[in-house]
PDB file of C-alpha atoms in Angstrom:
ATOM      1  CA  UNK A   1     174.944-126.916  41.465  1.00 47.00           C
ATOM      2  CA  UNK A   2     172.640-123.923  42.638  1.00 53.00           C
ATOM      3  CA  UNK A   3     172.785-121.976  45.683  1.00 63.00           C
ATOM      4  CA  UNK A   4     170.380-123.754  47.948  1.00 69.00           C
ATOM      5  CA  UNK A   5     172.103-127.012  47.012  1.00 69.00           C
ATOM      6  CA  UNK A   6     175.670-125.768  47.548  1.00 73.00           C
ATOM      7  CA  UNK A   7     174.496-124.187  51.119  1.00 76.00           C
ATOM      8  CA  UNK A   8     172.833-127.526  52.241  1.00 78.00           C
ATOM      9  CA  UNK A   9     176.416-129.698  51.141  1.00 75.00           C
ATOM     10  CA  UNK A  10     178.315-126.954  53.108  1.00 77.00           C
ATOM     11  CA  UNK A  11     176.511-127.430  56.407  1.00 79.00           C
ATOM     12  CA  UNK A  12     177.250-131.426  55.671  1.00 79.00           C
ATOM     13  CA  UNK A  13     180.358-130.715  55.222  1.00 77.00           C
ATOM     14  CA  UNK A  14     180.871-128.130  58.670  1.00 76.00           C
ATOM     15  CA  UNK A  15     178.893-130.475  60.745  1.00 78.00           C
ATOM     16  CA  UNK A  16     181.591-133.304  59.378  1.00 76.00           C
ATOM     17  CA  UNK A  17     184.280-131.485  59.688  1.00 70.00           C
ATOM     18  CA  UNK A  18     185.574-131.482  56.270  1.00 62.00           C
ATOM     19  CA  UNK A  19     186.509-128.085  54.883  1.00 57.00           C
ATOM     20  CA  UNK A  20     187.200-129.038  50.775  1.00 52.00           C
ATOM     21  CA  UNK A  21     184.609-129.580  48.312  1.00 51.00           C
ATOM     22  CA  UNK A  22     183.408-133.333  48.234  1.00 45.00           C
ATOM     23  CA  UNK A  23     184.767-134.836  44.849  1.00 44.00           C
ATOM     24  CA  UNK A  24     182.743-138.149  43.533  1.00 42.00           C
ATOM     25  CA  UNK A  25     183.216-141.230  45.406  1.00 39.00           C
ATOM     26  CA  UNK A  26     185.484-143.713  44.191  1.00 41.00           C
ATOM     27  CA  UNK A  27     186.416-147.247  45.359  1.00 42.00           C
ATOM     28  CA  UNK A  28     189.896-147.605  46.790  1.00 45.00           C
ATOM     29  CA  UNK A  29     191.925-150.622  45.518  1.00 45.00           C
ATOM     30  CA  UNK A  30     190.936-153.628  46.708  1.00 49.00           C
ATOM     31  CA  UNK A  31     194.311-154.379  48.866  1.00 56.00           C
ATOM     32  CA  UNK A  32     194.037-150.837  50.890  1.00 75.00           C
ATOM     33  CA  UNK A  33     191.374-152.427  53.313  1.00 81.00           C
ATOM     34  CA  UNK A  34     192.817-151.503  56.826  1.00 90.00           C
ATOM     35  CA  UNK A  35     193.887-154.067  59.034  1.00 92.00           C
ATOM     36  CA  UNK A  36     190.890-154.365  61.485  1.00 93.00           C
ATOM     37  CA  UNK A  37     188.271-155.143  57.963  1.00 93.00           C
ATOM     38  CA  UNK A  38     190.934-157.867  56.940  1.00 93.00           C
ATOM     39  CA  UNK A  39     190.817-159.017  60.614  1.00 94.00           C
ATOM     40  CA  UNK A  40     187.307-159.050  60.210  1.00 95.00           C
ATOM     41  CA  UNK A  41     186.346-160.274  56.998  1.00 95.00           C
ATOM     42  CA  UNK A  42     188.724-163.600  57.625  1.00 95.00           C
ATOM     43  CA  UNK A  43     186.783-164.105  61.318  1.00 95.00           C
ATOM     44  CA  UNK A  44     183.805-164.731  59.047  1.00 96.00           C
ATOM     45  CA  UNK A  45     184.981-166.507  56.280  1.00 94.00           C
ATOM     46  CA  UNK A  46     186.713-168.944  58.914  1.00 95.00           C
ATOM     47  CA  UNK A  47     184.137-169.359  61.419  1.00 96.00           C
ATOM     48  CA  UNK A  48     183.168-173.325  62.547  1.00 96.00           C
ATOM     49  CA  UNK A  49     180.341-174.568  62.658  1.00 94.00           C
ATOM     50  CA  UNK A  50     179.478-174.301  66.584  1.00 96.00           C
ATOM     51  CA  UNK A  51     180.270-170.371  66.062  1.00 97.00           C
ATOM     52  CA  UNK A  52     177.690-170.309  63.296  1.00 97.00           C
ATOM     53  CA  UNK A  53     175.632-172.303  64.907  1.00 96.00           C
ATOM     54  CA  UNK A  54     175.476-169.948  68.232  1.00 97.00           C
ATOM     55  CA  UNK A  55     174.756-167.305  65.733  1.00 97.00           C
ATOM     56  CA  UNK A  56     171.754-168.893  64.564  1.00 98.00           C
ATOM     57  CA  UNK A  57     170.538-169.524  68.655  1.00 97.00           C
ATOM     58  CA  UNK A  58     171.267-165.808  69.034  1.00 97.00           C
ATOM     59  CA  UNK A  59     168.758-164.795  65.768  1.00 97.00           C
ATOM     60  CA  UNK A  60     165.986-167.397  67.039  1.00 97.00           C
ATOM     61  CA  UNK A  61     165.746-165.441  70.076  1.00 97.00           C
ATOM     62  CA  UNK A  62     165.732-161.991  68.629  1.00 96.00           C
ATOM     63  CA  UNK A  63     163.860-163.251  65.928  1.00 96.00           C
ATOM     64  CA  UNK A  64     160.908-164.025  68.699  1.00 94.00           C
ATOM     65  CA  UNK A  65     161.159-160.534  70.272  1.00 92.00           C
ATOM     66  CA  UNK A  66     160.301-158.709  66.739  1.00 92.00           C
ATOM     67  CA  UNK A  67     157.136-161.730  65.600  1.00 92.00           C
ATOM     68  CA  UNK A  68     160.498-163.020  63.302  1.00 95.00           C
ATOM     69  CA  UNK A  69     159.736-166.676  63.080  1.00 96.00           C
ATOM     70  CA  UNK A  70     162.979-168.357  62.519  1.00 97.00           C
ATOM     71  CA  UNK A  71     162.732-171.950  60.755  1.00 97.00           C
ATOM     72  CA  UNK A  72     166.203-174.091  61.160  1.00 97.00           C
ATOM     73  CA  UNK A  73     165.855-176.794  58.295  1.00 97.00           C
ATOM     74  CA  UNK A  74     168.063-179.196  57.849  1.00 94.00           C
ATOM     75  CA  UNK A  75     168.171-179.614  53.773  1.00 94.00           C
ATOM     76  CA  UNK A  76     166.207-178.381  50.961  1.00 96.00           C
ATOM     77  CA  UNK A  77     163.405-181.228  51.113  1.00 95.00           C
ATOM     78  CA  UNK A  78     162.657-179.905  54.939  1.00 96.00           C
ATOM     79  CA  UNK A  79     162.568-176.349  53.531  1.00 97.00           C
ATOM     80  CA  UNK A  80     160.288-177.135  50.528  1.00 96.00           C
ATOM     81  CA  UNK A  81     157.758-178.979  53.323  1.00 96.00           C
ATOM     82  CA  UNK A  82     157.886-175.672  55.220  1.00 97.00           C
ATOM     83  CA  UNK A  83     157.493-173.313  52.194  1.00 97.00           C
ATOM     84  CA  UNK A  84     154.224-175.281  51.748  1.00 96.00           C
ATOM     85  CA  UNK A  85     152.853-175.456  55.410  1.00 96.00           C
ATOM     86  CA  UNK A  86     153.056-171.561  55.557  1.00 97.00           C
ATOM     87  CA  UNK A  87     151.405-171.430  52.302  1.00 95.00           C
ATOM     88  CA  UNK A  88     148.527-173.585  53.077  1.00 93.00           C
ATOM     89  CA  UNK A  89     148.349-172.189  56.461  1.00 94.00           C
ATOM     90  CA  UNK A  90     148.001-168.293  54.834  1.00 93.00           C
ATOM     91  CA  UNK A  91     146.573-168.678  52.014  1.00 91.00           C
ATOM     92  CA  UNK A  92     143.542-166.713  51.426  1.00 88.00           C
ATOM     93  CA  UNK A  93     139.877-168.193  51.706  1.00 80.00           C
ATOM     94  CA  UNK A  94     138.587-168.386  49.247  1.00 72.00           C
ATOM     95  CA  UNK A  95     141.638-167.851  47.077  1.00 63.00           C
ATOM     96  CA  UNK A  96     140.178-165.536  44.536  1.00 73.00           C
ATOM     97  CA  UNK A  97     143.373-166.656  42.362  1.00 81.00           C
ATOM     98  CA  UNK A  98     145.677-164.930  44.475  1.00 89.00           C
ATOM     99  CA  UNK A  99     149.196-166.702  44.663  1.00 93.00           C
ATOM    100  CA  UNK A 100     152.887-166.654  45.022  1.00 95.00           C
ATOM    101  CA  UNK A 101     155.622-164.241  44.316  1.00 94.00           C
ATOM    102  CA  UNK A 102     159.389-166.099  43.944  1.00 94.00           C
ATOM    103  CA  UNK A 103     162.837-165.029  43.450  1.00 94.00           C
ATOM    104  CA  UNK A 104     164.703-166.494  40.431  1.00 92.00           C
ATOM    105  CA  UNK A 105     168.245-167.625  42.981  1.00 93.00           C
ATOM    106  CA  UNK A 106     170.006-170.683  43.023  1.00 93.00           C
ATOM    107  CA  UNK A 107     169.000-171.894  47.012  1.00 94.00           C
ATOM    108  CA  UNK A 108     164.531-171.083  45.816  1.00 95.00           C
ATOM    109  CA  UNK A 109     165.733-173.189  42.270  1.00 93.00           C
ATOM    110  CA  UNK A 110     166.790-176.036  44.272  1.00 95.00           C
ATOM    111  CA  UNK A 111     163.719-176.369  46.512  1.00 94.00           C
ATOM    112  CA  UNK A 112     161.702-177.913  43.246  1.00 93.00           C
ATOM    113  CA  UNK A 113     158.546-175.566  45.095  1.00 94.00           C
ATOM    114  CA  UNK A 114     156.315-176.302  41.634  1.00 90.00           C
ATOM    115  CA  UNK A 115     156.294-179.900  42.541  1.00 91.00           C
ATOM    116  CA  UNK A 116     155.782-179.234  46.345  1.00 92.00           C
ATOM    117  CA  UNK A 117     152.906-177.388  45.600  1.00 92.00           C
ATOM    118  CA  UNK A 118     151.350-179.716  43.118  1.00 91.00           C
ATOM    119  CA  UNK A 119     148.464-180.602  44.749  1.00 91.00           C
ATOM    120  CA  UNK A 120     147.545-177.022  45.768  1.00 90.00           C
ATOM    121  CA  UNK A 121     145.552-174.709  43.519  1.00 88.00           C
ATOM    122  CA  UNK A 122     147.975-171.877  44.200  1.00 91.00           C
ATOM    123  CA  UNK A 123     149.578-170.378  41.500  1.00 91.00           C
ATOM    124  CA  UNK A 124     152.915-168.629  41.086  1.00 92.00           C
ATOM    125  CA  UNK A 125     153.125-165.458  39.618  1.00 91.00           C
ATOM    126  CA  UNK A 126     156.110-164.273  37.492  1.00 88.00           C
ATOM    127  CA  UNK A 127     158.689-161.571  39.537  1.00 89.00           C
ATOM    128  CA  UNK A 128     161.140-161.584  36.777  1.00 88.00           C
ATOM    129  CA  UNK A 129     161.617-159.791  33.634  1.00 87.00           C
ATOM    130  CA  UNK A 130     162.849-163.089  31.457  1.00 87.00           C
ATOM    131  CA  UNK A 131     159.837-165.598  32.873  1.00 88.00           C
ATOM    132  CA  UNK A 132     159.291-167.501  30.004  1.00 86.00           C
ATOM    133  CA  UNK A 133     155.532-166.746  30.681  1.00 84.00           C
ATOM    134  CA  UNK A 134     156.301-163.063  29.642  1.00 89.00           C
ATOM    135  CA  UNK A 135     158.953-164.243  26.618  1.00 88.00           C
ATOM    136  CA  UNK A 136     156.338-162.513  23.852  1.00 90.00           C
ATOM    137  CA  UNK A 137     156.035-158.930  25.077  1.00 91.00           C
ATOM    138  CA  UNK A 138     157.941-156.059  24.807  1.00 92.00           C
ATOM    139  CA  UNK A 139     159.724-154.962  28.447  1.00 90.00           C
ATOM    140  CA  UNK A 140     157.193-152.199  29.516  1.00 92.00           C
ATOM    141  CA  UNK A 141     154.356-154.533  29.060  1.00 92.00           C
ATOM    142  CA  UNK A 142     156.383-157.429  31.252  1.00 90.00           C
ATOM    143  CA  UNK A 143     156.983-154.816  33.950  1.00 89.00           C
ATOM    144  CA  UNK A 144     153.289-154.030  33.752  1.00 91.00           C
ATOM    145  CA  UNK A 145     152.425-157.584  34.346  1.00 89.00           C
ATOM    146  CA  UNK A 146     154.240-157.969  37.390  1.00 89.00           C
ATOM    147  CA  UNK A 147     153.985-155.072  38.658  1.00 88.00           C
ATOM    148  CA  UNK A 148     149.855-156.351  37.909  1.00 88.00           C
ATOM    149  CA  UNK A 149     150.429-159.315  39.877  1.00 89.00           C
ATOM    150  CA  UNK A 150     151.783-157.493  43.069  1.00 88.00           C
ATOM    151  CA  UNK A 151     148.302-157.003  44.591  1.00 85.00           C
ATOM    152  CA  UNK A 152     147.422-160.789  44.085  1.00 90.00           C
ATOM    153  CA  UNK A 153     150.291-162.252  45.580  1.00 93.00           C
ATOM    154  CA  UNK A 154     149.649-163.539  49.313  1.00 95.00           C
ATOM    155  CA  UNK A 155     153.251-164.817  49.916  1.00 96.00           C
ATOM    156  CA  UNK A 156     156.452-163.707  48.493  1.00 96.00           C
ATOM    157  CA  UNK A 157     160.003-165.954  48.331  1.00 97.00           C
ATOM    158  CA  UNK A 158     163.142-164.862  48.831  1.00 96.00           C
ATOM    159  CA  UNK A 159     166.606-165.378  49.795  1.00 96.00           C
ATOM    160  CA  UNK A 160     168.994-162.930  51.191  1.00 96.00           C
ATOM    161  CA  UNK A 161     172.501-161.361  51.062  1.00 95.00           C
ATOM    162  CA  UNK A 162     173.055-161.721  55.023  1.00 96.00           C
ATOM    163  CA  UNK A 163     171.202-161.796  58.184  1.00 97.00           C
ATOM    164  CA  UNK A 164     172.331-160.115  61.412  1.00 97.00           C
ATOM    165  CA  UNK A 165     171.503-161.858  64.118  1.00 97.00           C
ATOM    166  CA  UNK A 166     172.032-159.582  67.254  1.00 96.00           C
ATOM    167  CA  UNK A 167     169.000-157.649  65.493  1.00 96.00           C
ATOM    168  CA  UNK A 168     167.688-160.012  63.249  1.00 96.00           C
ATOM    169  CA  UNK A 169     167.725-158.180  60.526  1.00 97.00           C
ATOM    170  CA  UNK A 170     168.060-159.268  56.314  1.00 97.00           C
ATOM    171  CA  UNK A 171     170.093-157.532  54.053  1.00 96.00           C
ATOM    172  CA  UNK A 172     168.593-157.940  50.374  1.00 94.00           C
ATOM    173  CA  UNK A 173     169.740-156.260  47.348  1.00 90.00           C
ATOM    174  CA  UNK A 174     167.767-156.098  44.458  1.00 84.00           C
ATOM    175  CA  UNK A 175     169.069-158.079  41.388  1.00 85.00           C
ATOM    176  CA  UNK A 176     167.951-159.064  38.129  1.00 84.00           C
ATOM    177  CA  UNK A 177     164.928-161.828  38.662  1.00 86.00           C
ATOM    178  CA  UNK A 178     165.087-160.199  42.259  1.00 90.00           C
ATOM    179  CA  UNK A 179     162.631-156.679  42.622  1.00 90.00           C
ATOM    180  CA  UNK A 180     162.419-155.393  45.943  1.00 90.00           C
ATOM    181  CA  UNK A 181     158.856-155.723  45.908  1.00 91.00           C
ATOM    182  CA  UNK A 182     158.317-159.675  46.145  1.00 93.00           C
ATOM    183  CA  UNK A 183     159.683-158.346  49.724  1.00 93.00           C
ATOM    184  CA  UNK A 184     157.355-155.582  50.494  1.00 92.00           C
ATOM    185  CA  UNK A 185     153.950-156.526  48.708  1.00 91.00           C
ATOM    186  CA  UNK A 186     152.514-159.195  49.681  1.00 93.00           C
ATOM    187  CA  UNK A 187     150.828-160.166  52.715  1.00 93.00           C
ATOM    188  CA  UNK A 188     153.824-162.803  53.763  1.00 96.00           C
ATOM    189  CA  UNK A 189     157.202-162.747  53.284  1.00 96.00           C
ATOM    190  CA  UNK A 190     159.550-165.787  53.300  1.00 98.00           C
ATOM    191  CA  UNK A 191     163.194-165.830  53.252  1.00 97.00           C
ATOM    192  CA  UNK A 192     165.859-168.949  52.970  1.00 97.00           C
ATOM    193  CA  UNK A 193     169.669-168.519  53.883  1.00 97.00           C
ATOM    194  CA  UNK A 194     172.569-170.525  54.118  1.00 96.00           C
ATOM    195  CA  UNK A 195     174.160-171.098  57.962  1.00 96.00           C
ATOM    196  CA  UNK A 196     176.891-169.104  56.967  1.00 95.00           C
ATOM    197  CA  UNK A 197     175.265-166.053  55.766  1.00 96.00           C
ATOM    198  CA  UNK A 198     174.130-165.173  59.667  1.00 97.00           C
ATOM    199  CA  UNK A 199     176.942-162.458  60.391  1.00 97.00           C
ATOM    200  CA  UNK A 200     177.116-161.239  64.126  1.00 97.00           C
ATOM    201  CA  UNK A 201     176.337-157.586  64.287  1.00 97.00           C
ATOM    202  CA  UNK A 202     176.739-154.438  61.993  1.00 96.00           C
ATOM    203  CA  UNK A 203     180.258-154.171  62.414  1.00 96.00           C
ATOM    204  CA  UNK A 204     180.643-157.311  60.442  1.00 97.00           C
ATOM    205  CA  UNK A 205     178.079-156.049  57.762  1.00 96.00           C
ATOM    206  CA  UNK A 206     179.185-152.767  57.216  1.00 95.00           C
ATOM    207  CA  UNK A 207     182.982-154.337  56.912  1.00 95.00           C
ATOM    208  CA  UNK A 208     181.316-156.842  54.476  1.00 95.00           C
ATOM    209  CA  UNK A 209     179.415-154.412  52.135  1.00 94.00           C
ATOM    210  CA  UNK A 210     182.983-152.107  51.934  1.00 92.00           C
ATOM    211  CA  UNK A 211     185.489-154.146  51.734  1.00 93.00           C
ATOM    212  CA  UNK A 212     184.509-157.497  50.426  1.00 91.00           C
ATOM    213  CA  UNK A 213     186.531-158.021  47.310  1.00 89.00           C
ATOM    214  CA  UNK A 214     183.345-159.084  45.231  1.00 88.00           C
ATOM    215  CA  UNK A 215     181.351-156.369  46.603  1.00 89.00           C
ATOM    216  CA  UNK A 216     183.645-153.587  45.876  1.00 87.00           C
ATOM    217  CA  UNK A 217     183.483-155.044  41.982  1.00 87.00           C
ATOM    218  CA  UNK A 218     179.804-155.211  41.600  1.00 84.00           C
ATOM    219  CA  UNK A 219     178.732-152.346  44.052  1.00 83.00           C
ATOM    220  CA  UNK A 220     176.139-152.168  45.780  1.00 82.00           C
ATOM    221  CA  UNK A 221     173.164-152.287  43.023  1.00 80.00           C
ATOM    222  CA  UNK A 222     170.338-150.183  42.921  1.00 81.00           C
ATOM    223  CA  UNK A 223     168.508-150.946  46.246  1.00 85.00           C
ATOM    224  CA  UNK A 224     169.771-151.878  49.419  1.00 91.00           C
ATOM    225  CA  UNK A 225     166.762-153.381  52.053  1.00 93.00           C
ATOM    226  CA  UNK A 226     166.946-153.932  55.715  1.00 95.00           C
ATOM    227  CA  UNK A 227     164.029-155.637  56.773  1.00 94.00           C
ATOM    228  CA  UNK A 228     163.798-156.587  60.739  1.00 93.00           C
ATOM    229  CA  UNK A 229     160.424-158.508  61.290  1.00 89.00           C
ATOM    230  CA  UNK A 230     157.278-157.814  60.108  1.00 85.00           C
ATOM    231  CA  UNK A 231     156.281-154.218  59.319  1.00 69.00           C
ATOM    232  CA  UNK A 232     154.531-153.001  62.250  1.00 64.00           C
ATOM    233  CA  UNK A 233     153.378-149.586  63.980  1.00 65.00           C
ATOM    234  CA  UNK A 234     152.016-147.967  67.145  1.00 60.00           C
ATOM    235  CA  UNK A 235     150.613-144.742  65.856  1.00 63.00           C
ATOM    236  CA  UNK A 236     147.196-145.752  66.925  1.00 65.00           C
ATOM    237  CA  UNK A 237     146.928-145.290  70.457  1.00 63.00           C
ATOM    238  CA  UNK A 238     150.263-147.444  71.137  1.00 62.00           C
ATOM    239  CA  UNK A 239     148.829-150.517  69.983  1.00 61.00           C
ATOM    240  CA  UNK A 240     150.990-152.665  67.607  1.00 62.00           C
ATOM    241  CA  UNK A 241     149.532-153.068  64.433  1.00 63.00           C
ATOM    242  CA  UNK A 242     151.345-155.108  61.825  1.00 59.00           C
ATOM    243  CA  UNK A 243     151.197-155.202  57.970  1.00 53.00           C
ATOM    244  CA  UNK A 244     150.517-151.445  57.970  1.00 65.00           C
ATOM    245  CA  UNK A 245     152.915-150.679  55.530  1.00 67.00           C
ATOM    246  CA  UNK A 246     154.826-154.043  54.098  1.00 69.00           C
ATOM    247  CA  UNK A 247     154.070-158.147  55.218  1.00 88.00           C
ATOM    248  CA  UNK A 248     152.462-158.400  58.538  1.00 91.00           C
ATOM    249  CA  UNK A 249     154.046-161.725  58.654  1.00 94.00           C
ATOM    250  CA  UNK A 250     157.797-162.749  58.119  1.00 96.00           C
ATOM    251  CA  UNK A 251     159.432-166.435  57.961  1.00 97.00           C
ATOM    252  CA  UNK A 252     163.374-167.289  57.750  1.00 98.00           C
ATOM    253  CA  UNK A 253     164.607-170.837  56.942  1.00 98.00           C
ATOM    254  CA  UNK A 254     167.676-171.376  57.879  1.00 98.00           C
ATOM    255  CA  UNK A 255     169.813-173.951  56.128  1.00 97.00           C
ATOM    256  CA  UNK A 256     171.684-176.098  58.427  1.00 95.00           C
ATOM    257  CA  UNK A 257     172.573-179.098  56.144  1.00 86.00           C
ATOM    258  CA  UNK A 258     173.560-178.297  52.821  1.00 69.00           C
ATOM    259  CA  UNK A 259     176.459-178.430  51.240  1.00 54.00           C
ATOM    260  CA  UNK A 260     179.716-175.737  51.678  1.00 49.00           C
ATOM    261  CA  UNK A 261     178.728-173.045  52.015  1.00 46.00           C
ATOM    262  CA  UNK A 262     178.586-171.005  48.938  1.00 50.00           C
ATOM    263  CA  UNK A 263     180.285-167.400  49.228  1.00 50.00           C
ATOM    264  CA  UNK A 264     178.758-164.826  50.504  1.00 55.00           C
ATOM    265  CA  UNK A 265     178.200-162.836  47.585  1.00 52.00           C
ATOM    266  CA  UNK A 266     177.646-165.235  45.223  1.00 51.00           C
ATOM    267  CA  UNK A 267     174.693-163.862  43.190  1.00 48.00           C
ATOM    268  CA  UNK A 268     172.443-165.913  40.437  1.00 47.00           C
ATOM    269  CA  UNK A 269     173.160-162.349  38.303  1.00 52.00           C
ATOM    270  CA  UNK A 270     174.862-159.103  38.842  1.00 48.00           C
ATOM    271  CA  UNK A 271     173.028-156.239  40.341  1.00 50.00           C
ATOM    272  CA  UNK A 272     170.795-154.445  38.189  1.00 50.00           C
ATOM    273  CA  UNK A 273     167.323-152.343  38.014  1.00 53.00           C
ATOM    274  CA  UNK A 274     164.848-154.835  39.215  1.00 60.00           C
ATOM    275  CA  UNK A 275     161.506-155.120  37.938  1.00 59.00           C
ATOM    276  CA  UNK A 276     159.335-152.866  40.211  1.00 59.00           C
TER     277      UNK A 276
END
């Protein structure tokens, strides 16, 4: 470690008020989570259905403060007919072949979207590194094609790990079949959850993403993204301007029907580098 380095931790260190060097970080054992996170962490993985369903009232309206557009859908046929309305309603005119970005996950597999969008000449582009569209080249030339693709796409599908809904905020992290970028690129982003994947505040995140049994196996992956509505700013004279720097429009279906819920951190693979 050199000298400007070692100064820079130190100051860290003062202004936290720890005094010993700062070994590496290591997970404690799973059954050391202090009372309060096991308090916690069984509040959410008990909570009825009214509870989750306030939730869900409580992320529709701060969902329409922040240009969020919240979508409660009863089952994955309703979802699949909204998918397709936001499509048709953003899609680009002319087209000029640009299309869709999707997630490879187990709630976008069920919504069948090729056959939903049969009758529309919008095509989907491949966001993962084992499409069987890419199955004949070598990995740097599949991450060159999609990361090729990213301009084209108008829309990008997603799921999420959890949504907060006193700040409406998704939690994503990256995964394999899940790059970051099918987030941040293109022009629209949607997003599909599960009921109970709305969590209250941070509090219940932050327990969540520390103490969670499955969590503390797997880690966090790579990326970590917090996306609250669309990306906007006000540099310009105060005026809101969105899609400056990510989508300048952002959709979340909510799953209402379905069946149980599936865990919460019940992945379609274990996080790794994505694609981007």
């Amino acid at each position: 470690m050199n000298d400007p380095e070692s100064a820079f931790l130190g100051r860290v260190r003062k202004a936290l008020g720890k005094h010993t060097p700062m070994g590496p970080m290591t997970p404690e054992p799973e059954d050391t989570a202090p009372e309060k996170a096991r308090i916690t962490l069984d509040r959410i993985a008990n909570r009825e259905k009214k509870d989750q369903r306030e939730l869900l009232e409580r992320l529709v309206e701060e969902g329409r403060s922040i240009n969020l557009q919240v979508h409660p859908v009863r089952g994955f046929g309703e979802a699949a007919e909204t998918i397709r309305e936001i499509a048709v309603e953003n899609r680009p005119r002319p087209t000029s072949g640009r299309g869709i970005l999707c997630w490879r996950h187990p709630l976008i597999d069920r919504l069948d979207l090729m056959k939903a969008f049969a009758d529309q000449d919008i095509p989907f582009f491949p966001a993962d590194l084992r499409d069987p569209a890419l199955a004949d080249l070598p990995e740097d030339e599949r991450r060159d094609r999609i990361r090729g693709v990213l301009d084209q796409a108008f829309m990008g599908i997603t799921s999420a790990d959890f949504c907060v809904a006193y700040s409406a905020t998704l939690v994503l992290r990256s995964r394999a079949g899940q790059p970051r970028a099918v987030s941040l690129a293109p022009d629209v982003h949607v997003a599909i959850i599960e009921l109970g994947q709305i969590l209250a505040d941070f509090d219940e995140l932050y327990t969540i993403l520390e103490w969670h049994p499955e969590i503390r196996r797997e880690g966090l992956g790579p990326n970590l993204t917090f996306i609250t509505g669309p990306s906007k700013t006000a540099d310009i004279e105060l005026h809101i301007v969105y899609g400056v720097h990510g989508p300048r429009k952002v959709h979340l279906l909510v799953l209402t029907e379905t069946d149980p819920p599936r865990n919460l951190t019940e992945t379609s693979e274990p996080p790794v580098r994505d694609a981007t």
